[in-house]
Short mmCIF file of C-alpha atoms and ligand atoms in Angstrom, two decimals:
data_model
loop_
_atom_site.label_atom_id
_atom_site.label_comp_id
_atom_site.label_asym_id
_atom_site.label_seq_id
_atom_site.Cartn_x
_atom_site.Cartn_y
_atom_site.Cartn_z
CA UNK B 1 -15.22 38.38 11.10
CA UNK B 2 -17.34 40.42 13.42
CA UNK B 3 -17.67 40.14 17.16
CA UNK B 4 -21.26 38.97 16.71
CA UNK B 5 -19.95 35.68 15.32
CA UNK B 6 -18.92 34.74 18.81
CA UNK B 7 -22.58 34.76 19.76
CA UNK B 8 -23.72 32.85 16.66
CA UNK B 9 -24.46 29.31 17.84
CA UNK B 10 -26.19 27.82 14.80
CA UNK B 11 -25.05 24.29 14.00
CA UNK B 12 -24.63 22.39 10.75
CA UNK B 13 -24.89 18.60 10.84
CA UNK B 14 -23.40 16.83 13.82
CA UNK B 15 -20.70 19.37 14.50
CA UNK B 16 -21.29 22.91 15.61
CA UNK B 17 -19.05 24.95 13.36
CA UNK B 18 -20.29 28.41 14.25
CA UNK B 19 -18.20 29.31 17.26
CA UNK B 20 -15.04 31.19 16.37
CA UNK B 21 -12.09 29.25 17.74
CA UNK B 22 -9.21 31.21 16.30
CA UNK B 23 -9.03 34.74 15.01
CA UNK B 24 -5.81 36.17 13.60
CA UNK B 25 -5.83 39.93 13.18
CA UNK B 26 -3.28 41.99 11.26
CA UNK B 27 -0.45 39.60 12.06
CA UNK B 28 3.04 40.74 11.05
CA UNK B 29 6.03 38.43 11.57
CA UNK B 30 9.38 39.64 10.31
CA UNK B 31 12.87 38.11 10.22
CA UNK B 32 15.67 40.53 11.11
CA UNK B 33 18.58 39.19 9.04
CA UNK B 34 21.96 40.81 8.38
CA UNK B 35 20.81 41.36 4.79
CA UNK B 36 17.64 43.17 5.77
CA UNK B 37 14.15 42.68 7.19
CA UNK B 38 12.23 39.81 5.61
CA UNK B 39 8.51 40.57 5.84
CA UNK B 40 7.47 36.92 5.87
CA UNK B 41 3.95 37.54 7.19
CA UNK B 42 2.63 41.02 6.59
CA UNK B 43 -0.79 42.04 7.86
CA UNK B 44 -2.51 38.66 7.74
CA UNK B 45 -6.06 38.25 9.10
CA UNK B 46 -8.39 35.25 9.08
CA UNK B 47 -10.57 33.26 11.43
CA UNK B 48 -11.49 29.65 12.00
CA UNK B 49 -14.65 28.29 13.58
CA UNK B 50 -14.76 25.19 15.76
CA UNK B 51 -14.77 22.05 13.60
CA UNK B 52 -13.66 23.87 10.45
CA UNK B 53 -10.72 22.94 8.25
CA UNK B 54 -8.82 25.81 6.69
CA UNK B 55 -6.41 25.15 3.85
CA UNK B 56 -3.57 27.64 3.67
CA UNK B 57 -2.06 27.53 0.19
CA UNK B 58 0.55 29.32 -1.87
CA UNK B 59 4.01 28.92 -3.36
CA UNK B 60 7.04 28.11 -1.19
CA UNK B 61 8.23 31.10 0.80
CA UNK B 62 4.87 32.90 0.80
CA UNK B 63 4.59 32.87 4.61
CA UNK B 64 2.34 29.85 5.23
CA UNK B 65 4.62 28.08 7.71
CA UNK B 66 5.62 31.34 9.40
CA UNK B 67 1.92 32.04 9.99
CA UNK B 68 1.63 28.61 11.64
CA UNK B 69 4.74 29.10 13.77
CA UNK B 70 3.37 32.48 14.87
CA UNK B 71 0.08 30.87 16.01
CA UNK B 72 1.92 28.29 18.10
CA UNK B 73 4.48 30.90 19.18
CA UNK B 74 7.51 29.04 17.92
CA UNK B 75 8.88 31.56 15.42
CA UNK B 76 12.62 30.78 15.24
CA UNK B 77 15.11 33.65 15.66
CA UNK B 78 15.85 36.04 14.03
CA UNK B 79 12.08 36.04 13.46
CA UNK B 80 9.71 38.04 15.64
CA UNK B 81 6.01 38.75 15.77
CA UNK B 82 6.03 42.51 15.47
CA UNK B 83 2.33 43.33 15.29
CA UNK B 84 -1.13 41.87 15.48
CA UNK B 85 -3.39 39.83 17.69
CA UNK B 86 -4.20 36.13 17.79
CA UNK B 87 -7.38 35.31 19.67
CA UNK B 88 -7.88 31.69 20.68
CA UNK B 89 -11.16 30.85 22.42
CA UNK B 90 -11.59 34.59 22.86
CA UNK B 91 -8.19 35.27 24.53
CA UNK B 92 -5.27 37.05 22.88
CA UNK B 93 -2.57 34.39 23.13
CA UNK B 94 0.15 36.84 22.12
CA UNK B 95 -0.40 38.71 25.37
CA UNK B 96 0.07 35.57 27.51
CA UNK B 97 3.38 34.98 29.25
CA UNK B 98 5.59 32.31 27.64
CA UNK B 99 5.03 30.10 30.68
CA UNK B 100 1.24 30.39 30.55
CA UNK B 101 1.22 29.72 26.80
CA UNK B 102 3.49 26.68 27.20
CA UNK B 103 1.50 25.11 30.02
CA UNK B 104 -2.04 26.00 28.97
CA UNK B 105 -2.13 26.33 25.19
CA UNK B 106 0.72 24.70 23.27
CA UNK B 107 -0.04 20.98 22.69
CA UNK B 108 -3.08 21.07 25.03
CA UNK B 109 -5.13 23.45 22.90
CA UNK B 110 -3.07 23.97 19.75
CA UNK B 111 -0.73 21.30 18.46
CA UNK B 112 1.29 21.06 15.31
CA UNK B 113 2.40 18.36 12.90
CA UNK B 114 5.66 19.78 11.63
CA UNK B 115 6.93 19.74 8.08
CA UNK B 116 9.09 16.62 7.59
CA UNK B 117 7.87 15.53 11.01
CA UNK B 118 8.79 11.92 10.46
CA UNK B 119 12.44 12.92 10.75
CA UNK B 120 11.70 14.66 14.05
CA UNK B 121 11.35 11.40 16.00
CA UNK B 122 14.27 10.64 18.29
CA UNK B 123 15.99 7.59 16.72
CA UNK B 124 17.23 6.18 20.05
CA UNK B 125 13.86 6.07 21.85
CA UNK B 126 10.99 3.68 21.23
CA UNK B 127 7.91 5.36 19.77
CA UNK B 128 5.89 4.40 22.86
CA UNK B 129 8.33 6.32 25.09
CA UNK B 130 8.09 9.37 22.84
CA UNK B 131 4.29 9.45 22.87
CA UNK B 132 4.09 8.64 26.59
CA UNK B 133 6.51 11.46 27.44
CA UNK B 134 4.00 14.05 26.17
CA UNK B 135 1.30 12.55 28.40
CA UNK B 136 3.49 12.28 31.50
CA UNK B 137 4.69 15.88 31.16
CA UNK B 138 1.40 17.57 30.33
CA UNK B 139 -1.29 15.33 31.83
CA UNK B 140 0.58 14.12 34.92
CA UNK B 141 -0.23 10.51 34.02
CA UNK B 142 1.78 7.66 35.51
CA UNK B 143 4.05 5.84 33.09
CA UNK B 144 1.66 2.89 33.00
CA UNK B 145 -1.38 5.12 32.24
CA UNK B 146 0.59 7.01 29.61
CA UNK B 147 1.54 3.78 27.87
CA UNK B 148 -2.08 2.65 27.88
CA UNK B 149 -3.14 5.93 26.28
CA UNK B 150 -0.24 5.71 23.79
CA UNK B 151 -1.55 2.30 22.66
CA UNK B 152 -5.02 3.82 22.11
CA UNK B 153 -3.51 6.70 20.14
CA UNK B 154 -1.57 4.33 17.90
CA UNK B 155 -4.81 2.48 17.21
CA UNK B 156 -6.54 5.78 16.37
CA UNK B 157 -3.94 6.57 13.73
CA UNK B 158 -4.12 3.07 12.26
CA UNK B 159 -0.96 1.53 13.74
CA UNK B 160 -1.12 -1.82 15.51
CA UNK B 161 -0.59 -1.05 19.24
CA UNK B 162 1.87 -3.95 19.40
CA UNK B 163 4.32 -1.65 17.57
CA UNK B 164 4.61 0.49 20.70
CA UNK B 165 8.07 -0.92 21.39
CA UNK B 166 9.37 -0.23 17.89
CA UNK B 167 12.16 2.23 17.19
CA UNK B 168 11.57 4.84 14.47
CA UNK B 169 13.91 3.09 12.01
CA UNK B 170 11.67 0.01 12.19
CA UNK B 171 8.71 1.96 10.76
CA UNK B 172 7.90 3.10 7.23
CA UNK B 173 7.75 6.82 6.35
CA UNK B 174 3.94 6.83 6.50
CA UNK B 175 3.93 5.10 9.91
CA UNK B 176 6.42 7.60 11.33
CA UNK B 177 4.22 10.43 10.09
CA UNK B 178 1.24 8.78 11.79
CA UNK B 179 3.20 8.52 15.04
CA UNK B 180 3.78 12.28 14.81
CA UNK B 181 0.05 12.77 14.26
CA UNK B 182 -0.63 10.56 17.31
CA UNK B 183 1.69 12.81 19.36
CA UNK B 184 -0.09 15.93 18.08
CA UNK B 185 -3.42 14.40 19.15
CA UNK B 186 -2.22 13.06 22.49
CA UNK B 187 -3.80 15.84 24.53
CA UNK B 188 -6.93 16.03 22.35
CA UNK B 189 -6.39 19.65 21.26
CA UNK B 190 -9.28 21.52 19.60
CA UNK B 191 -6.88 22.88 16.93
CA UNK B 192 -4.23 20.97 15.00
CA UNK B 193 -1.94 22.72 12.53
CA UNK B 194 -0.61 20.34 9.89
CA UNK B 195 2.33 21.83 8.00
CA UNK B 196 2.80 19.92 4.73
CA UNK B 197 1.91 16.62 6.49
CA UNK B 198 2.32 14.50 3.36
CA UNK B 199 5.59 15.89 1.99
CA UNK B 200 7.98 13.17 0.82
CA UNK B 201 5.32 10.46 1.09
CA UNK B 202 4.10 8.44 -1.88
CA UNK B 203 0.55 9.00 -3.16
CA UNK B 204 -0.90 5.92 -1.44
CA UNK B 205 0.41 6.94 1.98
CA UNK B 206 -0.57 10.54 1.19
CA UNK B 207 -4.18 9.37 0.72
CA UNK B 208 -4.04 7.40 3.99
CA UNK B 209 -2.82 10.45 5.94
CA UNK B 210 -5.49 12.68 4.38
CA UNK B 211 -8.19 10.12 5.21
CA UNK B 212 -6.90 9.99 8.77
CA UNK B 213 -7.10 13.79 9.13
CA UNK B 214 -10.63 13.75 7.69
CA UNK B 215 -11.68 11.06 10.17
CA UNK B 216 -10.24 13.02 13.09
CA UNK B 217 -12.10 16.12 12.06
CA UNK B 218 -15.34 14.18 11.63
CA UNK B 219 -15.16 12.08 14.79
CA UNK B 220 -13.52 14.48 17.24
CA UNK B 221 -14.59 17.82 15.80
CA UNK B 222 -10.93 18.89 15.64
CA UNK B 223 -10.32 22.12 13.77
CA UNK B 224 -7.42 21.83 11.36
CA UNK B 225 -5.22 24.31 9.54
CA UNK B 226 -3.72 22.42 6.64
CA UNK B 227 -0.70 24.07 5.09
CA UNK B 228 0.36 22.97 1.65
CA UNK B 229 1.31 24.23 -1.79
CA UNK B 230 -0.91 21.49 -3.25
CA UNK B 231 -4.41 22.85 -3.89
CA UNK B 232 -5.74 19.44 -4.85
CA UNK B 233 -4.92 18.13 -1.35
CA UNK B 234 -6.79 21.02 0.24
CA UNK B 235 -9.82 20.33 -1.98
CA UNK B 236 -10.16 16.92 -0.34
CA UNK B 237 -10.62 18.14 3.19
CA UNK B 238 -10.99 21.91 3.70
CA UNK B 239 -14.19 23.92 4.20
CA UNK B 240 -12.29 27.14 3.76
CA UNK B 241 -9.25 28.16 1.74
CA UNK B 242 -6.84 31.07 2.17
CA UNK B 243 -4.46 31.81 -0.71
CA UNK B 244 -1.22 33.48 0.36
CA UNK B 245 1.18 35.39 -1.85
CA UNK B 246 4.37 37.13 -0.73
CA UNK B 247 3.41 37.30 2.95
CA UNK B 248 -0.22 38.32 2.43
CA UNK B 249 -3.57 36.61 2.07
CA UNK B 250 -4.87 37.57 -1.36
CA UNK B 251 -8.07 35.52 -1.40
CA UNK B 252 -10.11 33.82 1.31
CA UNK B 253 -13.40 31.98 1.12
CA UNK B 254 -15.27 28.70 1.30
CA UNK B 255 -13.75 25.90 -0.76
CA UNK B 256 -16.58 25.90 -3.33
CA UNK B 257 -16.11 29.65 -3.83
CA UNK B 258 -12.37 29.37 -4.33
CA UNK B 259 -12.44 26.29 -6.55
CA UNK B 260 -15.50 27.10 -8.66
CA UNK B 261 -15.47 30.87 -8.65
CA UNK B 262 -11.97 32.23 -7.99
CA UNK B 263 -11.51 35.99 -8.32
CA UNK B 264 -7.84 36.79 -7.75
CA UNK B 265 -5.56 36.39 -10.82
CA UNK B 266 -3.04 34.48 -8.67
CA UNK B 267 -5.69 31.98 -7.47
CA UNK B 268 -6.88 31.56 -11.06
CA UNK B 269 -3.29 30.88 -12.15
CA UNK B 270 -2.73 28.32 -9.39
CA UNK B 271 -5.95 26.47 -10.24
CA UNK B 272 -5.21 26.50 -13.96
CA UNK B 273 -1.88 24.81 -13.26
CA UNK B 274 -3.51 21.71 -11.68
CA UNK B 275 -3.81 18.75 -14.10
CA UNK B 276 -7.42 17.52 -14.52
CA UNK B 277 -8.42 13.93 -14.99
CA UNK B 278 -12.07 14.65 -15.85
CA UNK B 279 -13.75 16.88 -18.41
CA UNK B 280 -12.20 18.40 -21.49
CA UNK B 281 -8.47 18.16 -21.91
CA UNK B 282 -7.04 21.65 -21.61
CA UNK B 283 -3.52 23.00 -21.78
CA UNK B 284 -1.85 23.40 -18.39
CA UNK B 285 -1.05 27.01 -17.55
CA UNK B 286 1.70 28.48 -15.42
CA UNK B 287 2.34 31.77 -13.72
CA UNK B 288 5.35 33.50 -15.27
CA UNK B 289 8.08 34.91 -13.03
CA UNK B 290 9.01 34.10 -9.44
CA UNK B 291 7.76 35.32 -6.04
CA UNK B 292 9.44 38.57 -4.90
CA UNK B 293 12.26 39.01 -2.42
CA UNK B 294 10.41 39.76 0.82
CA UNK B 295 13.21 42.06 2.01
CA UNK B 296 12.16 44.40 -0.72
CA UNK B 297 8.65 43.53 -1.94
CA UNK B 298 7.21 45.37 -4.96
CA UNK B 299 5.11 48.44 -4.14
CA UNK B 300 1.33 48.32 -4.49
CA UNK B 301 -0.01 44.86 -5.22
CA UNK B 302 2.86 42.44 -4.59
CA UNK B 303 1.66 40.25 -7.44
CA UNK B 304 1.75 43.03 -10.04
CA UNK B 305 5.08 42.10 -11.73
CA UNK B 306 3.57 38.69 -12.61
CA UNK B 307 -0.03 39.69 -13.26
CA UNK B 308 -1.40 39.82 -16.80
CA UNK B 309 -4.32 42.05 -15.68
CA UNK B 310 -2.22 44.73 -13.98
CA UNK B 311 -2.91 48.38 -14.65
CA UNK B 312 -1.57 51.69 -13.44
CA UNK B 313 -2.94 51.67 -9.92
CA UNK B 314 -1.68 48.15 -9.17
CA UNK B 315 1.97 49.19 -8.86
CA UNK B 316 1.15 52.33 -6.88
CA UNK B 317 -1.26 51.30 -4.13
CA UNK B 318 -1.90 48.15 -2.19
CA UNK B 319 -5.38 46.78 -2.91
CA UNK B 320 -7.70 46.49 0.11
CA UNK B 321 -9.42 43.22 1.00
CA UNK B 322 -13.03 43.42 -0.23
CA UNK B 323 -15.94 41.03 0.21
CA UNK B 324 -17.03 39.91 -3.27
CA UNK B 325 -19.72 37.51 -2.07
CA UNK B 326 -20.74 36.26 1.38
CA UNK B 327 -17.52 35.51 3.35
CA UNK B 328 -15.47 35.50 0.13
CA UNK B 329 -12.70 38.11 0.28
CA UNK B 330 -10.25 39.24 -2.39
CA UNK B 331 -7.41 41.76 -2.40
CA UNK B 332 -7.28 42.97 -5.99
CA UNK B 333 -7.93 46.34 -7.63
CA UNK B 334 -10.13 44.66 -10.25
CA UNK B 335 -12.82 44.34 -7.56
CA UNK B 336 -12.08 47.21 -5.18
CA UNK B 337 -13.32 50.74 -5.62
CA UNK B 338 -10.69 53.44 -5.56
FE1 LIG I 401 -3.31 41.96 -10.83
FE2 LIG I 401 -3.71 44.49 -10.15
FE3 LIG I 401 -5.26 42.61 -9.13
FE4 LIG I 401 -2.74 42.82 -8.37
S1 LIG I 401 -4.34 44.30 -8.02
S2 LIG I 401 -3.80 40.97 -8.89
S3 LIG I 401 -1.75 43.43 -10.25
S4 LIG I 401 -5.09 43.20 -11.29
#
């Protein structure tokens, strides 16, 4: 993404999606464990324009959630952001003091729906109190005003406002997840990161949550980073897709490019493993092997031990990210010139 994109103000449809909201450059987040350094996120770069939805996909342990925690600056110890820049609305948020980031950015500008969020609600407080607390602390609203806003938020996420006095145990799993989404939206942030927001929910509730996220994006112009290992979920909502493998982005592009014209052997393998309900019946494929230990990743292309197209160079040198078509990037020696 070049600097000139910041000046590009062309609009598509109702929402202007040209202004770069978030730009992650060469991000490295490592965990310093007693057994060695885990390179969970290793030189990751991508950007997101206002109003866009980016799907971040890959197998468990590939660094998706760590990327999200790095953006919202909540990497748990012994993890640490060791290198890189994260620009949000043009400012490097990694250079801000913790206090400035907490008061000006986290929740107000960037909020997060955590993985298994429905278990994150405090069981001894009513949901209204939990939503109102965010508003009292960050917006300086009175308790009465905060409750009024909490009722509106519950309505936005499809919960009857009369449930404001319910305790978490009185709600279904899907409703608890929606309460968490309401909390993430309380301060109307331009960017919401949803980390596996439908995990452990049945398919009907899953569809409801996805429809809710789509509606939010459409009506409020909220940018969303959706993290999941489920590529079919991403297909429903994302304009852009980034495929991560072993701490690196290996392919990045618009959804149509990734789904209809994937380049990277790993992306092709992931897509071939999704069952299809239309078209010819074809045998499901799988990717042999397991992701590498990130304390000691394989040299060269990290995917090479599992790749059926590998050749000499793959195990010796890391492939660079190359643009294979407009804004479609791939890190694979099959497309890069040595
Ligand atoms: Fe396979 Fe080589 Fe491409 Fe890696 S660089 S994905 S090993 S062909």
